[in-house]
Short mmCIF file of C-alpha atoms in Angstrom, two decimals:
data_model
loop_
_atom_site.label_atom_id
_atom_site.label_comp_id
_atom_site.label_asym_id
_atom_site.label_seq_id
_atom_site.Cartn_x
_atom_site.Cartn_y
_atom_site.Cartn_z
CA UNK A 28 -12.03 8.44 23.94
CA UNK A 29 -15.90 8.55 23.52
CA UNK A 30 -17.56 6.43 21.42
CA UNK A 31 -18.92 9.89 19.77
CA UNK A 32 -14.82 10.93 19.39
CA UNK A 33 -13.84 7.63 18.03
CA UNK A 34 -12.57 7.80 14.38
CA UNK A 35 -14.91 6.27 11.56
CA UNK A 36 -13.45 2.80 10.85
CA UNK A 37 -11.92 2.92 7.86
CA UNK A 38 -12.83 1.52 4.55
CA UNK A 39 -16.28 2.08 5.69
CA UNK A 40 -17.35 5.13 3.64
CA UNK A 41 -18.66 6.59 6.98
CA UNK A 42 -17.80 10.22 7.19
CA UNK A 43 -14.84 10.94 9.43
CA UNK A 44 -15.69 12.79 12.74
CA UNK A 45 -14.42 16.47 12.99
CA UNK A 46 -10.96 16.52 14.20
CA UNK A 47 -10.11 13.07 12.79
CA UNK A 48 -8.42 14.24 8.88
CA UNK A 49 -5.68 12.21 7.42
CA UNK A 50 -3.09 11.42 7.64
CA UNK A 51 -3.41 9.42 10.93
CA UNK A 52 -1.81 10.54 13.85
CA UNK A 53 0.01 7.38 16.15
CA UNK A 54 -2.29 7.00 19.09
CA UNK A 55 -5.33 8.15 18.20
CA UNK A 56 -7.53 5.00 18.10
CA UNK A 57 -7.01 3.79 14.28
CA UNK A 58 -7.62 -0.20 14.77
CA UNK A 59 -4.58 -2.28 14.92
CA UNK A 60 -2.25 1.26 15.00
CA UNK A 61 0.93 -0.22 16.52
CA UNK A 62 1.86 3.26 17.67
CA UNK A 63 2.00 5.73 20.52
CA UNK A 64 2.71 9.15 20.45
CA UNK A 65 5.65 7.97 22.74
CA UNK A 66 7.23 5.54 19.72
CA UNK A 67 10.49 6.98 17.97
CA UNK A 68 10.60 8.44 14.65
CA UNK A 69 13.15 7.75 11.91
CA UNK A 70 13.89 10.93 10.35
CA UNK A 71 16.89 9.82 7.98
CA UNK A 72 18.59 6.75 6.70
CA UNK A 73 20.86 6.48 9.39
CA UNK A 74 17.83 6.33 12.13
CA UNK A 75 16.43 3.68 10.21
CA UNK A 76 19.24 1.48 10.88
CA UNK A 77 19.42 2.11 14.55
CA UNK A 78 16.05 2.10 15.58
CA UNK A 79 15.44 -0.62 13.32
CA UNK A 80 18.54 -2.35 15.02
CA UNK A 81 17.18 -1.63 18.50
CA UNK A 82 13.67 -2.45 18.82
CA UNK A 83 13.79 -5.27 21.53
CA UNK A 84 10.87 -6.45 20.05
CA UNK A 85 8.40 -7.10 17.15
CA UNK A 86 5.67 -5.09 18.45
CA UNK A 87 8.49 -2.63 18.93
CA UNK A 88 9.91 -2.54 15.77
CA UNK A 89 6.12 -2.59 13.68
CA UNK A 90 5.38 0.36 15.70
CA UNK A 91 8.66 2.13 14.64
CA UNK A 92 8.21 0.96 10.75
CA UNK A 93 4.61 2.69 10.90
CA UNK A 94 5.99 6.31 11.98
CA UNK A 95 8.72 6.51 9.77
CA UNK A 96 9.88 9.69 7.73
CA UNK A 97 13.06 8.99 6.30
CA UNK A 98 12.40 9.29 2.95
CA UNK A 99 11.05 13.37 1.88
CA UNK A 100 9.15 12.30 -1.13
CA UNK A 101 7.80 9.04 -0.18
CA UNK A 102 6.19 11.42 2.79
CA UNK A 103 5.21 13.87 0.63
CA UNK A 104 3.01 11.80 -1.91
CA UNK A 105 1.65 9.32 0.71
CA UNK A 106 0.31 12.64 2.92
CA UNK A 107 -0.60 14.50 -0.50
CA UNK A 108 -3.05 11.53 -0.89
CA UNK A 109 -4.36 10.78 1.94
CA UNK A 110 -5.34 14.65 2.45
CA UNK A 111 -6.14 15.13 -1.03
CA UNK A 112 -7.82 11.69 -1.43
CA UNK A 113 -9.28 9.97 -4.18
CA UNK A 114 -12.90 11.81 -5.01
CA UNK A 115 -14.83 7.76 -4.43
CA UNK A 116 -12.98 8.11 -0.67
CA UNK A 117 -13.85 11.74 -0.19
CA UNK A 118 -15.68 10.84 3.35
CA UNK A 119 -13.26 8.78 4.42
CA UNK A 120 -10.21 8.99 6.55
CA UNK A 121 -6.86 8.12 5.25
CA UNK A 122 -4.07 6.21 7.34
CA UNK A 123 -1.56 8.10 5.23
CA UNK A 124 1.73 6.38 6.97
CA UNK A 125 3.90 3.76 6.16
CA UNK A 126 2.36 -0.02 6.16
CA UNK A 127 3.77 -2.27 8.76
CA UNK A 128 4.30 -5.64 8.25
CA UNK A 129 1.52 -7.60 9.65
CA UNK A 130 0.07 -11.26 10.75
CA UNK A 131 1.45 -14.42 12.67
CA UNK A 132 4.27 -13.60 14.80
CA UNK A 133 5.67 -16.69 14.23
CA UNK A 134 5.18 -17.31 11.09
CA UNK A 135 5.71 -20.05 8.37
CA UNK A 136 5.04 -18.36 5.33
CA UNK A 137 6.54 -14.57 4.88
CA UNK A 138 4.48 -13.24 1.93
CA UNK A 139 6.74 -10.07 0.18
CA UNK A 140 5.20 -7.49 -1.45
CA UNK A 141 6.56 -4.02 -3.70
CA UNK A 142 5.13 -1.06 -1.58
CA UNK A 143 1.28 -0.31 -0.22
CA UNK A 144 -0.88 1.14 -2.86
CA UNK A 145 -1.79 4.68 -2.77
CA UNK A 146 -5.49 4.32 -2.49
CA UNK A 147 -5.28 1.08 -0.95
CA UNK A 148 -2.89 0.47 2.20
CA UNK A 149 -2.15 4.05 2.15
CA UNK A 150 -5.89 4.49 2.91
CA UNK A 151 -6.58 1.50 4.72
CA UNK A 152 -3.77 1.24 6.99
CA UNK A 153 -2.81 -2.76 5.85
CA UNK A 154 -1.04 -3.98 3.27
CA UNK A 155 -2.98 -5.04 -0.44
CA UNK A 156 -6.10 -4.04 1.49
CA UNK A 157 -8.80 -2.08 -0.09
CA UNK A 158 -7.58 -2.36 -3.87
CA UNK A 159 -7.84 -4.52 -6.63
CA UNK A 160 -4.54 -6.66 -6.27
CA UNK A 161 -5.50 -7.33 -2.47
CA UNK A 162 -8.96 -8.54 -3.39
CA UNK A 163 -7.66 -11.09 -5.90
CA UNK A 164 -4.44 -11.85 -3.43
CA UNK A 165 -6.46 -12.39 -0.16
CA UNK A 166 -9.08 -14.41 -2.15
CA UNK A 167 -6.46 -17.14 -3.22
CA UNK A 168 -4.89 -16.79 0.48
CA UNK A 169 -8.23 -17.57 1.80
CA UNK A 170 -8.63 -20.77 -0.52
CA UNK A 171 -4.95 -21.90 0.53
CA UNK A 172 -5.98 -21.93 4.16
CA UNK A 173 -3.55 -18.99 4.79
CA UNK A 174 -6.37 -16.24 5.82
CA UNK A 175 -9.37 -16.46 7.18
CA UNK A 176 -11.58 -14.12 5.37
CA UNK A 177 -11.70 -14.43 1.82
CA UNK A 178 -11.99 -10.24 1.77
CA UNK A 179 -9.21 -7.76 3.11
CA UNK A 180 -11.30 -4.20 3.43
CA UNK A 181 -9.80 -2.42 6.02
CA UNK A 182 -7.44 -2.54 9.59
CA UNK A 183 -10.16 -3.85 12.12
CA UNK A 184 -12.17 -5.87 9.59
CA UNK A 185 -11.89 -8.93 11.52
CA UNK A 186 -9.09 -10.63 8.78
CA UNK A 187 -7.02 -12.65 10.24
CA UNK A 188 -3.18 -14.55 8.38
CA UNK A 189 -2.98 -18.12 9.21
CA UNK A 190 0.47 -19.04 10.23
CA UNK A 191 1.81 -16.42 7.59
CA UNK A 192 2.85 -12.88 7.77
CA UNK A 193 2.65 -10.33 5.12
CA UNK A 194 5.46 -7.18 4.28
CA UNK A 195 5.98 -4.88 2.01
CA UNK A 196 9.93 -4.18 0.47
CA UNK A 197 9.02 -0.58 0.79
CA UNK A 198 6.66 0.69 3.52
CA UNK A 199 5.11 3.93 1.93
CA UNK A 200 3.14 4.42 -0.98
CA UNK A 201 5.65 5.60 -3.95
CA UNK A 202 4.87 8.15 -7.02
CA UNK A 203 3.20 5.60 -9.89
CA UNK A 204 4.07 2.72 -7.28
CA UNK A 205 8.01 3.39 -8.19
CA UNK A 206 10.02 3.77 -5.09
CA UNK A 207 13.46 4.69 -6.09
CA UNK A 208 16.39 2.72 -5.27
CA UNK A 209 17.71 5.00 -2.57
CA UNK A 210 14.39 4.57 -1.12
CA UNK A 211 14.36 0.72 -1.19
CA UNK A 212 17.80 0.80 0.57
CA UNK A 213 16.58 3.09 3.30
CA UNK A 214 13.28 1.32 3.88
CA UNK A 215 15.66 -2.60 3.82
CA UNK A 216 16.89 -2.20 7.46
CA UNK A 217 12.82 -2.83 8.55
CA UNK A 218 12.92 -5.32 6.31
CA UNK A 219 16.11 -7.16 7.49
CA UNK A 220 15.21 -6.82 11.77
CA UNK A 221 11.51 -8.11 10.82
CA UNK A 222 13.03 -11.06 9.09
CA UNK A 223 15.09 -12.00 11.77
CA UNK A 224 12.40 -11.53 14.38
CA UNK A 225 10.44 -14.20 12.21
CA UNK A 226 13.63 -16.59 10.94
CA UNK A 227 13.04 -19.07 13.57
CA UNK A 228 10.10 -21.27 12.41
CA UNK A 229 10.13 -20.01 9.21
CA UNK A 230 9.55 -22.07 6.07
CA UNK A 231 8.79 -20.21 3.15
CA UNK A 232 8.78 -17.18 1.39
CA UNK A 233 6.45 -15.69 -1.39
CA UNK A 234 7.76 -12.73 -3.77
CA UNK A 235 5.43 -11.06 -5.31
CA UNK A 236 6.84 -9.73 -8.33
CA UNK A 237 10.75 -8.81 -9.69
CA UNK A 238 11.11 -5.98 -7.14
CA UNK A 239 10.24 -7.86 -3.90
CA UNK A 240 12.39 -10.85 -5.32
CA UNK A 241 15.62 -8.56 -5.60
CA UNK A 242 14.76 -6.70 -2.45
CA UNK A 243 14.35 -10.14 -0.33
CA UNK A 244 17.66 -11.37 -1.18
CA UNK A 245 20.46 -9.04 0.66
CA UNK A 246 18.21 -8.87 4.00
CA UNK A 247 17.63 -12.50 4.03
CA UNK A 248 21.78 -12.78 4.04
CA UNK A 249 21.31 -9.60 6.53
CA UNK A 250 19.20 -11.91 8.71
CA UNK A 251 21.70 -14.86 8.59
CA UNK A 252 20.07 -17.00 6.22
CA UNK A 253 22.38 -18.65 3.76
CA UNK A 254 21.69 -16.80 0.35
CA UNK A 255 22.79 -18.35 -3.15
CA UNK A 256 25.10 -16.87 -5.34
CA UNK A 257 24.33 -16.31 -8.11
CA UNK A 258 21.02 -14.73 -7.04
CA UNK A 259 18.58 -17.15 -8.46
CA UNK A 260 16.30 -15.57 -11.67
CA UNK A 261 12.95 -14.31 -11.02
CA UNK A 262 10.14 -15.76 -12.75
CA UNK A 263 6.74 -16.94 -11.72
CA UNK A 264 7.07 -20.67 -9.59
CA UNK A 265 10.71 -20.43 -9.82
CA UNK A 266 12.08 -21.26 -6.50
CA UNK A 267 15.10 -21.57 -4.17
CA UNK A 268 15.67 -23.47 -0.97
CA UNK A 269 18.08 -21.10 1.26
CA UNK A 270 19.20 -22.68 4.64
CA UNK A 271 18.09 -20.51 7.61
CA UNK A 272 19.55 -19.72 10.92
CA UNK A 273 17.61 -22.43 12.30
CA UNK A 274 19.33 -24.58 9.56
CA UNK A 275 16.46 -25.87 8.51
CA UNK A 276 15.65 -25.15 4.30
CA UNK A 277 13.75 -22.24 3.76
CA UNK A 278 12.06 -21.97 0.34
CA UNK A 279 11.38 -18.67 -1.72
CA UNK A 280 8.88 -18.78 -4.24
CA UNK A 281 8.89 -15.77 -7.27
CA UNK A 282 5.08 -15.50 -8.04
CA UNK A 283 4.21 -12.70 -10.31
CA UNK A 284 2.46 -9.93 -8.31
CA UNK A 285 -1.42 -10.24 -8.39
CA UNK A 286 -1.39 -6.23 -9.93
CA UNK A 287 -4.41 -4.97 -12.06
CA UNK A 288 -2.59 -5.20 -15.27
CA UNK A 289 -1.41 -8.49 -14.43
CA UNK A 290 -4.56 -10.20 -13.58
CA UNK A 291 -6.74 -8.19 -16.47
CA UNK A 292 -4.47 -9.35 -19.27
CA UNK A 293 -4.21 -12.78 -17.61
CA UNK A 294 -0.37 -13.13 -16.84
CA UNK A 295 -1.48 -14.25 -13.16
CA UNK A 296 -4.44 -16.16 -12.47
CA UNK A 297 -6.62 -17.07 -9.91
CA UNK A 298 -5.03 -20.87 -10.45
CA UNK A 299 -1.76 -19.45 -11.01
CA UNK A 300 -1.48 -17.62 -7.50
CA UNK A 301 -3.65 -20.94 -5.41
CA UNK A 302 -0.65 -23.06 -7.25
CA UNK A 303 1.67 -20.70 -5.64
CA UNK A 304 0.03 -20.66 -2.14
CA UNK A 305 -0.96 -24.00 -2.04
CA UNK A 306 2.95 -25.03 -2.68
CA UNK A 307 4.09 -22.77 -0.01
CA UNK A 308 1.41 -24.06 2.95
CA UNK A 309 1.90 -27.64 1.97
CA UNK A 310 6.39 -26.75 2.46
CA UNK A 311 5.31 -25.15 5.32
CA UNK A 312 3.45 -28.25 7.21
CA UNK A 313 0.17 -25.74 7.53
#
């Protein structure tokens, strides 16, 4: 690809070059794009599970979460937006697939999100990049020594997690960010074979929010971690040590999710959410 063919990096508010629209096809020279044309699609819940199951690896298996179309209306609204786009983004291209999880291979702190925002991952092509929440959340990341920029803009921007990884519960951008539950339970199998690509090393685990605190739960037993019961309660700073596969004590955090409502009315705060990190690098030995 010529530098004159190579897509506008995104995030940039550079017009896209002809031939480049959203959504993003695998292959094509997005930055970081974990894809190939060549990478296997999951068209249906089933697929999920075995393709999820089979990836050999974790390069494998991000590549296979960001090409999935198992669920008709999460593809639907996430490829509505990202051709229809938000009027501010007009120029810009849209990544317009699912959000893989991304970061430290081996990581000591898994950060666990609700689902990439419609103008933000969606667009971007990472997770809480390019929106409100992901300013605020990358901000107090970058103050706990877990990222190195204190700014998340776009895929290629140079950020970099620090011995953490980031996910999302749900991998496309939902209808008024409300995936439904059969959508949750076909996205989980991602979720569970990413979790136990990571288990070994890992130390903690951040929820942010009630959904990504009752999604984390079954696919942490799924990965052979030692889950509670009961199911401990949500609530900001409440946490739970779970014994891994490694046996060593794993501890989940709840942390309420650093959403525009949230941090305009002032139920999360910049100290709130450094308290949170801060806890989870110092469990961690970062």
């Amino acid at each position: 690809m010529s530098s004159t063919d190579r897509p506008a990096p995104p995030g940039t508010g550079s017009p896209a070059p002809p031939g480049t629209d959203s959504p993003v096809p695998p292959g094509t020279g997005w930055p970081d794009d974990p894809a190939t044309p060549a990478t296997p699609v999951a068209g249906s819940p089933a697929a999920v599970r075995r393709l999820a199951a089979t990836a050999g690896t974790l390069t494998e298996l991000v590549a296979r979460q960001s090409v999935c179309r198992a669920c008709p209306r999460l593809v639907a609204w996430r490829e509505q937006v990202a051709t229809a786009k938000r009027r501010s983004f007009q120029d810009e291209r849209y990544w317009g697939r699912p959000i893989p999880g991304w970061g430290a291979e081996r990581p000591r702190v898994l950060i666990v999100g609700l689902a990439p925002a419609a103008h933000g991952g969606n667009r971007t092509g990472r997770v809480f990049t390019g929106d409100r929440s992901g300013d605020v959340l990358y901000a107090s990341l970058w103050r706990a020594g877990l990222a190195a920029q204190p700014t998340s803009v776009a895929a290629g921007d140079g950020q970099r997690l620090l011995g953490a990884r980031m996910v999302a519960a749900v991998r496309c951008a939902p209808p008024q960010n409300k995936p439904s539950v059969d959508e949750r339970d076909t996205c989980a199998p991602w979720l569970a074979a990413e979790l136990g690509f990571v288990a070994s090393g890992l130390r903690c685990v951040v929820c942010l929010g009630h959904f990504a605190w009752q999604a984390i739960w079954p696919q942490l037993a799924v990965a052979g971690f030692a889950v509670p019961r009961p199911r401990p309660p949500f609530g900001h700073g409440a946490e739970a040590l779970v014994p891994g596969p490694d046996a060593a004590q794993v501890l989940v955090i709840g942390c309420y999710h650093p959403s525009q409502q949230n941090t305009f009315t002032g139920r999360v705060t910049d100290v709130m959410l450094d308290e949170v990190f801060g806890r989870a690098r110092r469990y961690a030995g970062l």
